[in-house]
Amino acid sequence: MGLLLAPVFLVVFWYSDFLLSSIKNSYYLLIYIANLLSVPLLLRTFFKPLKNEYREGLVLFSVLMGIIIKSAVLLVAAMLLLISFMILLGINIGIILLPAFLILLLII
C-alpha cells in the first residue's frame, strides 16, 4: 500500500515544500540582485548632491547632475531586475508545470 502512495507523496512534497522554497529563494535572489546593483542606496540618496558638493554656486548643479546620473543607473538596474524577474518567473512556472508534464509523458 505504501508503494502505491509514493506518487501522491511526491506530488504533495513537490507542491508544498519544493515549490514554496523555490519561490522563497527566488525572492531572496531578487533582493540580492537589487542590493548588488545598489538600488536601495540609489533610491535613498536620489535627491542628495553628487559627491557631497555643498559650495554656494554648485549645490543646484550637483543635485541635478546627481538626479540625472542616478536616474540612468536606476533605469539600467530596473531593466536588469525585470529580466531577472522574468527568468525566475519562468523557472517557477516550469516547476509548477513539471509534474503535469511528467504525467502527460506517462500517458502518451
XYZ file of C-alpha atoms in Angstrom:
108
model
C 0.000 0.000 0.000
C 2.869 2.391 0.802
C 4.409 1.946 -2.639
C 1.148 2.901 -4.311
C 1.042 6.155 -2.346
C 4.584 7.170 -3.374
C 3.447 9.285 -6.355
C 0.929 11.054 -4.121
C 3.620 11.794 -1.549
C 5.923 13.034 -4.301
C 3.300 15.450 -5.641
C 2.483 16.665 -2.120
C 6.190 17.224 -1.435
C 6.646 18.916 -4.811
C 3.912 21.492 -4.300
C 4.136 22.019 -0.536
C 7.878 22.034 0.101
C 9.807 22.341 -3.137
C 7.625 24.973 -4.804
C 7.423 27.158 -1.707
C 11.178 27.008 -1.137
C 11.767 27.792 -4.813
C 9.553 30.879 -4.618
C 11.248 31.973 -1.384
C 14.712 31.521 -2.902
C 13.623 33.451 -5.994
C 12.511 36.327 -3.774
C 15.825 36.292 -1.909
C 17.705 36.220 -5.205
C 15.808 39.285 -6.467
C 16.592 41.118 -3.219
C 20.255 40.112 -3.584
C 20.393 41.383 -7.177
C 18.760 44.674 -6.141
C 21.322 45.101 -3.364
C 24.126 44.123 -5.727
C 23.026 46.873 -8.121
C 22.723 49.328 -5.176
C 19.081 50.118 -5.875
C 18.122 50.837 -2.219
C 21.140 53.119 -1.803
C 20.409 54.969 -5.048
C 16.789 55.492 -4.025
C 17.782 56.678 -0.552
C 20.272 59.243 -1.895
C 18.335 60.248 -5.020
C 17.897 63.942 -4.133
C 21.260 64.415 -2.424
C 24.061 66.281 -4.189
C 26.557 64.307 -6.206
C 29.878 63.866 -4.361
C 28.551 65.898 -1.385
C 29.172 69.212 -3.111
C 27.891 71.971 -0.835
C 29.671 75.053 -2.211
C 27.476 78.093 -2.823
C 27.022 78.043 -6.592
C 27.385 74.335 -7.214
C 24.689 72.828 -4.996
C 21.854 73.041 -7.528
C 24.063 71.789 -10.355
C 25.321 68.932 -8.197
C 21.799 67.926 -7.170
C 20.518 68.000 -10.764
C 23.535 66.088 -12.097
C 23.085 63.515 -9.335
C 19.427 63.074 -10.268
C 20.320 62.611 -13.949
C 23.102 60.101 -13.323
C 21.167 58.167 -10.694
C 18.108 58.047 -12.977
C 20.202 56.489 -15.747
C 21.716 53.940 -13.366
C 18.288 53.135 -11.901
C 16.864 52.651 -15.389
C 19.542 50.078 -16.231
C 19.102 48.417 -12.826
C 15.337 48.248 -13.334
C 15.801 46.571 -16.713
C 18.196 44.021 -15.202
C 15.784 43.366 -12.335
C 12.923 42.927 -14.795
C 14.950 40.440 -16.847
C 15.896 38.559 -13.665
C 12.266 38.540 -12.555
C 11.099 37.148 -15.895
C 13.731 34.378 -15.809
C 12.828 33.427 -12.231
C 9.122 33.538 -13.078
C 9.724 31.164 -15.984
C 11.662 28.793 -13.747
C 8.899 28.821 -11.114
C 6.189 28.251 -13.729
C 8.277 25.355 -15.036
C 8.428 23.935 -11.516
C 4.641 24.221 -11.238
C 4.038 22.504 -14.581
C 6.678 19.769 -14.335
C 4.508 17.126 -12.577
C 1.711 17.640 -15.112
C 4.235 17.311 -17.938
C 5.593 14.077 -16.455
C 2.089 12.636 -16.103
C 1.382 13.638 -19.703
C 4.530 11.804 -20.786
C 3.428 8.679 -18.928
C 0.018 8.752 -20.585
C 1.357 9.192 -24.117
